[in-house]
Amino acid sequence: MNNATNANLSVQDVHTAYGQSEALHGISFDALPNETVAIMGRNGMGKTTLFKSLMGILPLKSGQVRVAGHDVSRDEPFRRVAKGIAYVPQGRMIFPTLTVEENIQTGLENARSKSVPDEIYALFPVLFEMRRRKGGNLSGGQQQQLAIARALVTDPKVLLLDEPTEGIQPSIIKDIAKALNEIREMRKLTIVVSEQVLSFAMDVADRLFVIEGGRFVHETARADTDQAHIKSYLSV
Ligand SMILES: Nc1ncnc2c1ncn2[C@@H]1O[C@H](COP(=O)(O)OP(=O)(O)OP(=O)(O)O)[C@@H](O)[C@H]1O
């Protein structure tokens, strides 16, 4: 475990329930600036519930979430965004009838300037080419890039991505891995990504956790990863 005082994201003993049914049973981890952490697990193991808990979309039953040293555990989602955490949800959730540019601008709601920073289009040139097209007309991979761009304009310290490779073709998955590595290096971001694709996690993550039944059951540094062991958790 890293020293919590240096952590950009510190998650301590988080429990989350749907009514009487507890889905997360005490999740704890820290992540540093310029570090990517992958959370691996099959469907229904708690990845989405964890991200919604970190963002405040679901209330914590108990536990604490700190972003850059600030306790955000009781904050509404928009306050958490202002304190430096951003979310790319599963399924991307872009607005199909808005243009690419307008989709990115929805992330700039609380910013002084509504113009999309050049840096964003430099990272994702395809979004610049397609800036006047409707979001709904983009391919899955382009929509994923758009969802990442929209999250990045809030200038987060911590970026959460829920299964970014879902439904995306392998060649584009490589592009997304490259973009995430560039963004992390450029902004010294903390990235937390949930995944079922191990090769993608190995391309981006410094550390990997396995979640099962709402608990972390395995942790490994990338260099020490026993890939066969991780795969045994991912196969049904
Ligand atoms: N709205 C809900 N009401 C009740 N239980 C829920 C709800 N959403 C999820 N759960 C339960 O919480 C547990 C964790 O689900 P979660 O969606 O977080 O898993 P996941 O790992 O993100 O899987 P997936 O990749 O399918 O989204 C599951 O047992 C699921 O049935």
Tab-separated table of C-alpha atoms and ligand atoms in Angstrom, residues 18 23 42-50 90 163 196, ligand 1:
chain	number	residue	atom	x	y	z
A	18	TYR	CA	-28.466	-1.343	-2.703
A	23	ALA	CA	-22.539	-4.856	-2.808
A	42	ARG	CA	-16.059	-10.395	-14.176
A	43	ASN	CA	-19.537	-8.918	-14.711
A	44	GLY	CA	-21.425	-8.270	-11.498
A	45	MET	CA	-18.367	-8.264	-9.210
A	46	GLY	CA	-18.733	-4.621	-8.183
A	47	LYS	CA	-16.636	-2.489	-10.553
A	48	THR	CA	-19.427	-0.122	-11.582
A	49	THR	CA	-20.728	0.074	-8.011
A	50	LEU	CA	-17.239	1.067	-6.857
A	90	GLN	CA	-19.491	2.304	-18.840
A	163	GLU	CA	-14.557	-0.772	-18.904
A	196	GLN	CA	-11.950	-7.489	-18.202
B	1	LIG	N1	-29.374	-1.055	-9.071
B	1	LIG	C1	-29.048	-2.169	-8.409
B	1	LIG	N2	-29.862	-2.698	-7.475
B	1	LIG	C2	-29.517	-3.818	-6.804
B	1	LIG	N3	-28.367	-4.491	-6.984
B	1	LIG	C3	-27.523	-4.015	-7.900
B	1	LIG	C4	-27.799	-2.839	-8.668
B	1	LIG	N4	-26.765	-2.617	-9.513
B	1	LIG	C5	-25.873	-3.599	-9.274
B	1	LIG	N5	-26.321	-4.433	-8.317
B	1	LIG	C6	-25.611	-5.612	-7.786
B	1	LIG	O1	-24.357	-5.206	-7.287
B	1	LIG	C7	-23.364	-6.168	-7.615
B	1	LIG	C8	-22.220	-5.491	-8.364
B	1	LIG	O2	-22.675	-5.023	-9.641
B	1	LIG	P1	-21.814	-4.038	-10.572
B	1	LIG	O3	-22.697	-3.522	-11.634
B	1	LIG	O4	-21.095	-3.075	-9.728
B	1	LIG	O5	-20.776	-5.064	-11.185
B	1	LIG	P2	-19.676	-4.833	-12.332
B	1	LIG	O6	-18.462	-5.546	-11.850
B	1	LIG	O7	-19.562	-3.413	-12.659
B	1	LIG	O8	-20.290	-5.622	-13.539
B	1	LIG	P3	-20.646	-5.104	-15.012
B	1	LIG	O9	-19.385	-5.180	-15.759
B	1	LIG	O10	-21.664	-6.079	-15.467
B	1	LIG	O11	-21.188	-3.705	-14.871
B	1	LIG	C9	-24.057	-7.264	-8.410
B	1	LIG	O12	-24.363	-8.307	-7.532
B	1	LIG	C10	-25.310	-6.588	-8.896
B	1	LIG	O13	-26.356	-7.526	-9.035
